């Protein structure tokens, strides 16, 4: 996630900021800060912080009957279809 800064909080929350133009959404500006609740699972439609095959992502989690996708809110980027052989971990849910 670029030149990230991590701030931890005792209630299983943390903040991240980074130094690049966000691929999540054009509305997120350089050096934006997001608050994240640390949790392993997300509900359909939640925005989360993910680790996938060695890379970190901020994406919308979408689970359908047949598949799971990580979706960018920036329409320039295609959804990432999660396959069984991929290593996906969820760090948490973006709350603010």
Coordinates of N, CA and C in Angstrom, one line a residue:
X1 N 0.8 -1.2 0.0 CA 0.0 0.0 0.0 C 0.9 1.3 0.0
X2 N 1.9 1.2 -0.7 CA 2.7 2.4 -0.8 C 3.5 2.7 0.4
X3 N 3.8 4.0 0.7 CA 4.5 4.4 1.8 C 3.6 4.5 3.0
X4 N 3.1 3.4 3.5 CA 2.1 3.4 4.5 C 2.6 3.7 5.9
X5 N 1.7 4.2 6.7 CA 1.9 4.5 8.1 C 0.8 3.8 8.9
X6 N 1.2 3.1 9.9 CA 0.3 2.3 10.7 C 0.2 2.8 12.1
X7 N -1.0 3.1 12.6 CA -1.3 3.6 14.0 C -2.2 2.6 14.6
X8 N -1.7 2.0 15.7 CA -2.5 1.0 16.4 C -3.3 1.6 17.6
X9 N -4.4 1.0 17.9 CA -5.3 1.4 19.0 C -5.6 0.1 19.8
X10 N -5.8 0.3 21.1 CA -6.0 -0.9 22.0 C -7.3 -1.6 21.8
X11 N -8.3 -1.0 21.1 CA -9.6 -1.7 20.9 C -9.7 -2.4 19.5
X12 N -8.6 -3.0 19.1 CA -8.5 -3.7 17.8 C -8.8 -2.9 16.6
X13 N -8.5 -1.6 16.7 CA -8.6 -0.7 15.6 C -7.2 -0.2 15.2
X14 N -7.0 0.2 14.0 CA -5.8 0.8 13.6 C -6.1 1.8 12.4
X15 N -5.2 2.7 12.2 CA -5.4 3.6 11.1 C -4.2 3.4 10.1
X16 N -4.5 3.6 8.8 CA -3.5 3.5 7.8 C -3.5 4.8 7.0
X17 N -2.4 5.2 6.6 CA -2.3 6.3 5.6 C -1.2 5.9 4.6
X18 N -1.2 6.4 3.4 CA -0.3 6.0 2.4 C 0.0 7.2 1.5
X19 N 1.0 7.1 0.7 CA 1.4 8.2 -0.1 C 1.3 8.0 -1.6
X20 N 0.1 7.6 -2.0 CA -0.1 7.4 -3.5 C -1.6 7.7 -3.8
X21 N -1.9 8.0 -5.0 CA -3.3 8.2 -5.4 C -4.0 6.9 -5.3
X22 N -5.1 6.8 -4.6 CA -5.8 5.6 -4.3 C -6.4 4.9 -5.6
X23 N -6.2 3.6 -5.6 CA -6.8 2.9 -6.7 C -8.2 2.5 -6.2
X24 N -8.5 2.6 -4.9 CA -9.8 2.3 -4.4 C -10.9 3.2 -5.0
X25 N -10.6 4.5 -4.9 CA -11.5 5.5 -5.3 C -10.8 6.8 -5.6
X26 N -11.2 7.4 -6.7 CA -10.5 8.7 -7.0 C -10.8 9.8 -6.0
X27 N -11.8 9.5 -5.1 CA -12.1 10.5 -4.1 C -11.1 10.5 -2.9
X28 N -10.4 9.4 -2.7 CA -9.4 9.3 -1.7 C -8.1 10.0 -2.2
X29 N -7.7 11.0 -1.5 CA -6.6 11.8 -1.9 C -5.3 11.2 -1.3
X30 N -4.2 11.7 -1.9 CA -2.8 11.4 -1.4 C -2.8 11.7 0.1
X31 N -2.2 10.8 0.9 CA -2.1 10.8 2.4 C -3.4 10.8 3.1
X32 N -4.4 10.1 2.5 CA -5.6 9.9 3.2 C -5.3 8.9 4.4
X33 N -6.2 9.0 5.4 CA -6.1 8.1 6.6 C -7.4 7.4 6.7
X34 N -7.3 6.1 6.9 CA -8.5 5.3 7.0 C -8.4 4.6 8.4
X35 N -9.5 4.5 9.1 CA -9.6 3.7 10.4 C -10.2 2.3 10.0
X36 N -9.5 1.3 10.6 CA -9.8 -0.1 10.3 C -10.1 -0.8 11.6
X37 N -11.2 -1.6 11.6 CA -11.4 -2.5 12.8 C -10.8 -3.8 12.4
X38 N -9.9 -4.3 13.2 CA -9.2 -5.6 13.0 C -10.2 -6.7 13.1
X39 N -10.4 -7.5 12.1 CA -11.3 -8.6 12.1 C -11.0 -9.5 10.9
X40 N -11.2 -10.8 11.1 CA -10.8 -11.8 10.1 C -11.9 -12.0 9.0
X41 N -13.1 -11.7 9.3 CA -14.2 -11.9 8.3 C -15.0 -10.6 8.1
X42 N -15.5 -10.5 6.8 CA -16.3 -9.3 6.5 C -17.6 -9.8 5.9
X43 N -18.6 -8.8 6.0 CA -19.9 -9.1 5.4 C -19.8 -8.6 3.9
X44 N -20.7 -9.2 3.1 CA -20.8 -8.8 1.7 C -21.0 -7.3 1.6
X45 N -20.2 -6.7 0.8 CA -20.3 -5.2 0.6 C -19.4 -4.4 1.4
X46 N -18.7 -5.0 2.5 CA -17.8 -4.2 3.3 C -16.5 -3.8 2.6
X47 N -16.0 -2.7 2.9 CA -14.7 -2.3 2.4 C -13.6 -2.8 3.4
X48 N -12.6 -3.5 2.9 CA -11.6 -4.1 3.8 C -10.2 -3.9 3.4
X49 N -9.3 -4.3 4.3 CA -7.9 -4.3 4.0 C -7.5 -5.8 3.8
X50 N -6.9 -6.1 2.7 CA -6.7 -7.5 2.3 C -5.2 -7.8 2.0
X51 N -4.7 -9.0 2.2 CA -3.5 -9.5 1.7 C -3.8 -10.5 0.7
X52 N -3.2 -10.4 -0.5 CA -3.5 -11.4 -1.5 C -2.2 -11.6 -2.3
X53 N -1.7 -12.8 -2.2 CA -0.5 -13.3 -3.0 C 0.6 -12.3 -2.9
X54 N 0.9 -11.8 -1.7 CA 2.1 -10.9 -1.5 C 1.8 -9.4 -1.6
X55 N 0.6 -9.0 -1.9 CA 0.2 -7.6 -2.1 C -0.9 -7.2 -1.1
X56 N -0.9 -6.0 -0.7 CA -2.0 -5.5 0.1 C -3.0 -4.7 -0.7
X57 N -4.3 -4.8 -0.4 CA -5.3 -4.1 -1.2 C -6.3 -3.5 -0.2
X58 N -7.0 -2.4 -0.6 CA -8.1 -1.8 0.0 C -9.2 -2.0 -1.1
X59 N -10.2 -2.9 -0.8 CA -11.2 -3.2 -1.8 C -12.6 -3.5 -1.1
X60 N -13.6 -3.5 -1.9 CA -14.9 -3.9 -1.4 C -15.0 -5.5 -1.6
X61 N -15.4 -6.1 -0.5 CA -15.6 -7.6 -0.5 C -16.9 -7.9 -1.0
X62 N -16.9 -8.8 -2.0 CA -18.2 -9.3 -2.6 C -18.2 -10.8 -2.7
X63 N -19.1 -11.4 -2.0 CA -19.2 -12.9 -2.0 C -20.6 -13.2 -2.6
X64 N -20.5 -14.0 -3.6 CA -21.7 -14.5 -4.3 C -21.8 -16.0 -4.0
X65 N -22.9 -16.6 -4.5 CA -23.1 -18.1 -4.3 C -21.9 -18.9 -4.9
X66 N -21.3 -18.4 -6.0 CA -20.3 -19.2 -6.6 C -18.9 -18.7 -6.5
X67 N -18.7 -17.4 -6.0 CA -17.3 -16.9 -6.0 C -17.2 -15.7 -5.0
X68 N -15.9 -15.3 -4.8 CA -15.6 -14.2 -4.0 C -14.8 -13.2 -4.9
X69 N -15.1 -11.9 -4.8 CA -14.3 -10.9 -5.6 C -13.9 -9.8 -4.7
X70 N -12.8 -9.2 -5.0 CA -12.4 -7.9 -4.4 C -12.6 -6.9 -5.5
X71 N -13.4 -5.8 -5.1 CA -13.8 -4.9 -6.1 C -13.3 -3.5 -5.8
X72 N -12.7 -2.8 -6.8 CA -12.3 -1.5 -6.6 C -13.5 -0.5 -6.8
X73 N -13.5 0.5 -6.0 CA -14.6 1.5 -6.3 C -14.2 2.5 -7.4
X74 N -12.9 2.4 -7.8 CA -12.4 3.2 -8.9 C -12.7 2.3 -10.2
X75 N -13.5 2.8 -11.0 CA -13.9 2.0 -12.2 C -12.8 1.7 -13.2
X76 N -11.6 2.3 -13.0 CA -10.5 2.0 -13.9 C -9.9 0.7 -13.7
X77 N -10.2 0.0 -12.5 CA -9.6 -1.2 -12.2 C -10.6 -2.4 -12.1
X78 N -10.3 -3.5 -12.8 CA -11.2 -4.6 -12.8 C -11.3 -5.3 -11.5
X79 N -12.4 -6.0 -11.2 CA -12.5 -6.8 -10.0 C -11.4 -7.9 -10.0
X80 N -11.0 -8.3 -8.8 CA -10.1 -9.5 -8.7 C -10.9 -10.7 -8.3
X81 N -11.0 -11.7 -9.1 CA -11.7 -12.9 -8.8 C -10.8 -13.8 -8.0
X82 N -11.2 -14.2 -6.8 CA -10.4 -15.0 -5.9 C -10.6 -16.5 -6.2
X83 N -9.5 -17.1 -6.5 CA -9.4 -18.5 -6.8 C -8.9 -19.3 -5.6
X84 N -9.3 -20.6 -5.6 CA -8.9 -21.4 -4.4 C -7.4 -21.5 -4.2
X85 N -6.6 -21.4 -5.2 CA -5.1 -21.5 -5.0 C -4.5 -20.2 -4.5
X86 N -5.3 -19.1 -4.5 CA -4.8 -17.8 -4.0 C -4.7 -17.7 -2.5
X87 N -3.7 -17.0 -2.0 CA -3.6 -16.8 -0.5 C -4.3 -15.5 -0.2
X88 N -5.5 -15.5 0.4 CA -6.2 -14.3 0.8 C -6.3 -14.2 2.3
X89 N -5.9 -13.1 2.9 CA -6.1 -12.9 4.3 C -6.8 -11.5 4.4
X90 N -7.7 -11.4 5.4 CA -8.4 -10.2 5.7 C -7.8 -9.6 7.0
X91 N -7.3 -8.3 6.9 CA -6.8 -7.6 8.0 C -7.9 -6.9 8.8
X92 N -8.9 -6.4 8.1 CA -10.0 -5.7 8.9 C -10.9 -5.0 8.0
X93 N -11.9 -4.4 8.6 CA -13.0 -3.6 7.9 C -12.7 -2.1 8.1
X94 N -12.8 -1.4 7.0 CA -12.7 0.1 7.0 C -13.9 0.6 7.7
X95 N -13.7 1.4 8.7 CA -14.9 1.9 9.4 C -15.0 3.4 9.3
X96 N -14.0 4.1 8.8 CA -14.1 5.6 8.6 C -13.0 6.0 7.6

